[in-house]
C-alpha cells in the first residue's frame, strides 16, 4: 500500500476553558496528504482548520489521535528527528506583516532558517540562496536590504513564501495566505503557489474560508464544520457532487461567471446560529442549521465513511 506523506487519524485538539468547559477545536478528524498534492481545507472562522494545520506541523500538541509524517508519529519523535521534521515542514501565515519581524531586513528574514538548519557552507552560498529564493517568488534581489513595511501586501506575502521555501521543505501549511489581500493580488499569489508546488513537488495543506480560492489550487478538498471534517473528495467531484448539506450550502454561495446563471441559481440560506465548539451536544454538530435534519441527527453522531472511491462524508442521509 502507498505510504502517505502525512496521515492524520482521529485527531483531537481540546482546550480546557475552566473546570466544566472544554472547547473541542478539532474533534476526531482524519485525512491524508500525498507528496506533490494540495489538500484544501475550507470552513468558516472558528471551525478548527488552522488549529488542525498547526498540530500537523508540530506547532501545537494534540489531545488525542495520531499525526504520522513519513511513517513516524510526530509526538514520538526524539529531539533530533523533530528538528529534522521542522526543516521539512513550513508555514505561510495569513498576515506576513505581523508574523515577520519588522526590525529585520528581508535578507535576514529569508536567511534565518538557512542559518538555523546550517544549509549554506559559506556566506557567499547563503547570499546566492537568498537571492535565488527572492527571484523564485518574483522579487528583485535589491529588495533584500529593505524592511517589511516598505512592501505592498502581495510583496510581503512573497517574502513570507520565500522564507518558508528557504529550507527546501516538503510540506507547507498555508494558513489563509490570501485572505488579507485584494482580489487581483490573491490570484497572483495563488498562481505563484501553484507554480512553486509544481516546480518543487511540494505538498500543500491550504486552509481558507473561500471555496472558490480553495477549489482553484487544490487537488482534493476537505470541508470542516465546528471542529469536525464533514466531507473530503477530489476537487472536481466535490464541486459537481457535494454530498454533505453544509458543503452544498457553501457551494451555492460560490459566484459563477455567467451573470444570467448567477441571477437564476438558488442559494441555500442556512438558518440558526453556529453553536460554540465548547457547547456540549450529541448527534450531528450541523443539526441546528441543517435543512434536512431528522430525529436520528439529534441523537447519533454520523459515522465518517467512504461513499464512493475517495469521497468521504459524515451524514445520516448517506
Ligand atoms: Fe443534516 Fe442530519 Fe446529515 Fe447532520 S446528519 S448534515 S443534521 S442530515
XYZ file of C-alpha atoms and ligand atoms in Angstrom:
326
model
C 0.000 0.000 0.000
C 1.217 3.506 -0.854
C 2.630 5.460 2.127
C 1.140 8.917 2.570
C 3.419 11.865 3.333
C 1.092 12.899 6.163
C -1.555 10.722 7.741
C -3.922 12.141 10.337
C -6.228 9.757 12.195
C -8.968 10.658 14.710
C -7.116 13.865 15.599
C -8.396 15.747 18.630
C -7.295 19.095 19.981
C -9.215 20.225 23.042
C -8.707 23.325 25.183
C -9.864 23.293 28.796
C -11.519 26.677 29.371
C -12.420 26.097 33.023
C -13.359 23.191 35.324
C -16.572 22.451 33.429
C -15.957 23.625 29.894
C -13.821 22.014 27.232
C -13.509 23.607 23.801
C -13.245 20.924 21.129
C -11.345 22.850 18.449
C -10.583 19.687 16.453
C -12.673 16.603 17.124
C -11.945 13.245 15.514
C -10.548 14.480 12.210
C -8.961 12.038 9.739
C -7.307 12.720 6.377
C -4.074 12.174 4.470
C -1.822 14.226 2.226
C 0.361 12.754 -0.520
C 3.614 14.017 -1.991
C 3.095 16.807 -4.507
C -0.573 17.096 -3.573
C -2.594 20.100 -2.398
C -5.340 19.422 0.100
C -7.538 22.470 0.606
C -9.398 22.707 3.898
C -12.351 25.042 3.867
C -14.771 26.168 6.566
C -15.959 29.270 8.394
C -13.927 31.056 11.082
C -13.584 29.001 14.242
C -14.174 25.630 12.533
C -10.754 24.386 13.670
C -8.938 24.346 10.318
C -5.977 26.481 11.480
C -5.603 24.558 14.752
C -5.669 21.328 12.771
C -2.886 22.588 10.451
C -0.771 23.746 13.378
C -0.976 20.336 15.061
C 0.011 18.677 11.764
C 3.264 20.647 11.531
C 4.118 20.291 15.221
C 3.268 23.885 16.210
C 0.637 22.683 18.693
C 0.261 19.490 20.700
C -2.626 17.153 20.048
C -5.050 15.920 22.697
C -5.631 12.575 21.001
C -5.390 10.648 17.737
C -2.298 10.415 15.579
C -0.317 12.550 13.141
C 2.119 10.443 11.149
C 4.705 12.121 8.923
C 6.635 9.834 6.583
C 5.717 6.830 8.687
C 6.649 8.371 12.060
C 4.251 9.653 14.725
C 5.404 13.237 15.333
C 4.716 13.200 19.085
C 7.108 10.234 19.384
C 9.985 11.861 17.505
C 13.139 12.443 19.534
C 14.801 15.889 19.570
C 16.970 15.177 16.519
C 14.083 13.753 14.486
C 11.813 16.657 15.434
C 14.489 19.199 14.419
C 14.809 17.452 11.039
C 10.999 17.449 10.774
C 10.881 21.229 11.368
C 13.158 21.617 8.342
C 10.763 19.616 6.183
C 7.521 21.352 7.113
C 6.925 25.086 6.981
C 4.076 27.548 7.342
C 2.888 30.556 5.345
C 0.898 32.898 7.556
C -2.258 34.861 6.843
C -0.687 38.168 7.782
C 3.030 38.393 6.980
C 3.107 41.908 8.438
C 2.506 40.592 11.952
C 4.360 37.294 11.549
C 7.628 38.753 10.194
C 9.969 40.762 12.438
C 9.717 44.439 11.333
C 13.271 45.118 12.603
C 14.874 42.553 10.308
C 15.827 43.189 6.705
C 14.288 40.884 4.102
C 17.707 39.276 3.576
C 17.865 38.148 7.216
C 14.205 37.126 7.308
C 14.848 34.715 4.443
C 18.338 33.657 5.623
C 17.281 32.918 9.220
C 16.152 29.320 8.654
C 19.088 28.662 6.280
C 21.339 29.508 9.244
C 19.300 27.556 11.829
C 19.436 24.423 9.678
C 23.099 25.020 8.556
C 22.167 24.789 4.896
C 24.848 27.101 3.484
C 28.566 26.287 3.634
C 29.645 29.917 3.275
C 28.333 33.491 3.349
C 28.620 33.530 -0.426
C 26.430 30.452 -0.772
C 23.894 31.881 1.706
C 23.710 35.073 -0.368
C 23.178 33.091 -3.583
C 20.424 31.061 -1.911
C 18.600 34.165 -0.610
C 18.793 35.982 -3.952
C 17.635 32.909 -5.827
C 14.658 32.474 -3.436
C 13.659 36.124 -3.914
C 13.810 35.618 -7.665
C 11.725 32.421 -7.412
C 8.909 34.323 -5.696
C 9.043 37.239 -8.151
C 11.010 39.778 -6.065
C 14.113 41.685 -7.189
C 17.371 40.911 -5.343
C 17.745 44.636 -4.462
C 14.721 44.231 -2.173
C 16.842 42.139 0.204
C 18.037 45.272 2.016
C 14.514 46.573 2.676
C 12.263 46.158 5.689
C 8.853 44.515 5.564
C 6.899 47.795 5.989
C 8.396 49.027 2.699
C 6.382 46.479 0.698
C 2.813 46.127 -0.544
C 0.580 43.329 0.857
C 1.286 40.991 -2.070
C 5.050 41.604 -1.903
C 5.030 40.908 1.843
C 3.341 37.585 1.230
C 6.021 36.816 -1.402
C 8.667 37.427 1.302
C 6.726 35.053 3.605
C 6.742 32.421 0.851
C 10.490 32.887 0.194
C 11.129 32.448 3.928
C 9.056 29.238 4.000
C 10.926 27.885 0.951
C 14.368 28.656 2.393
C 14.797 25.199 3.964
C 13.550 23.441 0.824
C 10.543 21.914 2.639
C 8.385 19.013 1.506
C 5.159 20.219 3.095
C 3.865 23.762 3.597
C 0.869 24.631 5.731
C -0.661 27.728 4.074
C -2.913 29.379 6.643
C -5.348 31.672 4.790
C -2.390 33.065 2.793
C -4.505 35.260 0.505
C -7.489 36.292 2.594
C -5.950 39.623 3.637
C -5.112 40.565 0.009
C -7.013 42.363 -2.756
C -8.720 40.003 -5.215
C -6.283 40.765 -8.097
C -3.289 40.131 -5.825
C -4.910 36.969 -4.452
C -4.833 35.457 -7.949
C -1.118 36.293 -8.362
C -0.190 34.640 -5.050
C -2.346 31.570 -5.718
C -0.762 31.200 -9.184
C 2.698 31.592 -7.644
C 1.950 28.798 -5.151
C 0.661 26.565 -7.962
C 3.881 27.173 -9.937
C 6.176 26.570 -6.940
C 4.289 23.431 -5.967
C 4.829 22.002 -9.449
C 8.498 23.028 -9.716
C 9.432 21.736 -6.260
C 6.971 18.815 -5.875
C 5.627 20.459 -2.727
C 2.702 19.178 -0.704
C 0.405 21.968 0.427
C -2.139 21.965 3.214
C -4.068 25.034 2.095
C -6.567 26.434 4.566
C -9.078 29.134 3.616
C -12.694 30.143 4.100
C -13.231 30.922 0.405
C -14.254 27.802 -1.524
C -13.604 29.496 -4.897
C -9.937 30.096 -3.966
C -9.528 26.635 -2.452
C -11.015 24.915 -5.499
C -8.593 26.736 -7.811
C -5.473 25.470 -6.047
C -6.472 22.090 -4.561
C -6.304 18.523 -5.857
C -8.686 17.475 -3.080
C -10.895 19.482 -0.749
C -11.857 18.825 2.860
C -14.750 20.701 4.470
C -14.688 21.353 8.216
C -17.572 22.397 10.426
C -17.283 23.044 14.150
C -14.123 21.032 14.697
C -15.166 18.069 12.534
C -14.344 17.103 8.976
C -17.713 16.697 7.274
C -16.616 15.838 3.716
C -13.491 15.132 1.631
C -13.314 14.478 -2.102
C -11.272 15.261 -5.195
C -11.891 18.855 -6.246
C -13.956 18.157 -9.398
C -16.030 15.527 -7.605
C -16.652 17.881 -4.668
C -17.700 20.768 -6.932
C -20.013 18.592 -9.043
C -21.401 16.217 -6.457
C -21.283 17.663 -2.926
C -22.906 15.210 -0.505
C -22.995 16.960 2.847
C -25.701 19.660 3.317
C -23.087 22.091 4.683
C -20.878 21.652 1.594
C -23.972 22.116 -0.603
C -24.700 25.418 1.165
C -21.091 26.600 0.815
C -21.088 25.732 -2.890
C -24.358 27.516 -3.520
C -22.659 30.738 -2.350
C -19.711 30.497 -4.787
C -20.275 33.133 -7.522
C -20.462 31.962 -11.161
C -19.076 33.966 -14.089
C -22.289 33.940 -16.201
C -24.489 36.852 -14.960
C -27.730 35.125 -16.098
C -26.889 31.867 -14.287
C -25.733 33.889 -11.280
C -29.138 35.652 -11.104
C -31.183 32.486 -11.590
C -29.435 29.960 -9.359
C -30.761 29.115 -5.974
C -28.726 29.857 -2.867
C -29.115 27.698 0.215
C -29.573 30.035 3.162
C -28.554 28.462 6.456
C -30.689 29.419 9.410
C -29.708 29.239 13.070
C -26.514 30.203 14.837
C -23.269 28.284 14.805
C -23.024 26.677 18.243
C -19.795 27.175 20.189
C -17.288 24.308 19.996
C -17.439 24.341 23.802
C -21.222 23.644 23.903
C -21.880 20.002 24.673
C -24.093 18.346 22.062
C -24.956 14.863 20.955
C -25.609 13.823 17.395
C -24.592 15.829 14.338
C -22.912 19.197 15.018
C -24.673 20.685 11.957
C -28.114 19.614 13.180
C -29.284 23.079 14.329
C -28.731 24.602 10.861
C -29.304 21.672 8.547
C -32.380 21.913 6.266
C -32.565 18.076 6.195
C -32.170 17.356 9.934
C -34.010 14.239 11.132
C -34.702 12.742 14.551
C -31.638 10.478 14.388
C -29.398 13.513 13.679
C -30.116 14.888 17.162
C -29.205 11.620 18.859
C -26.396 9.954 16.933
C -23.203 11.389 15.570
C -22.997 10.383 11.883
C -20.223 7.991 11.013
C -17.310 9.121 8.770
C -17.449 6.815 5.756
C -16.292 6.452 2.172
C -19.411 6.740 -0.002
C -17.638 6.284 -3.322
C -13.957 5.974 -4.116
C -12.082 8.813 -2.403
C -15.296 10.630 -1.461
C -15.909 10.635 2.303
C -18.641 12.281 4.326
C -20.336 12.101 7.704
C -24.112 12.457 7.280
C -27.088 10.237 8.141
C -28.505 10.899 4.651
C -25.656 8.851 3.118
Fe -28.065 17.218 8.304
Fe -28.528 15.012 9.701
Fe -26.747 14.993 7.750
Fe -26.245 16.277 10.010
S -26.513 14.100 9.776
S -25.863 17.026 7.978
S -28.263 17.079 10.500
S -28.930 15.326 7.556
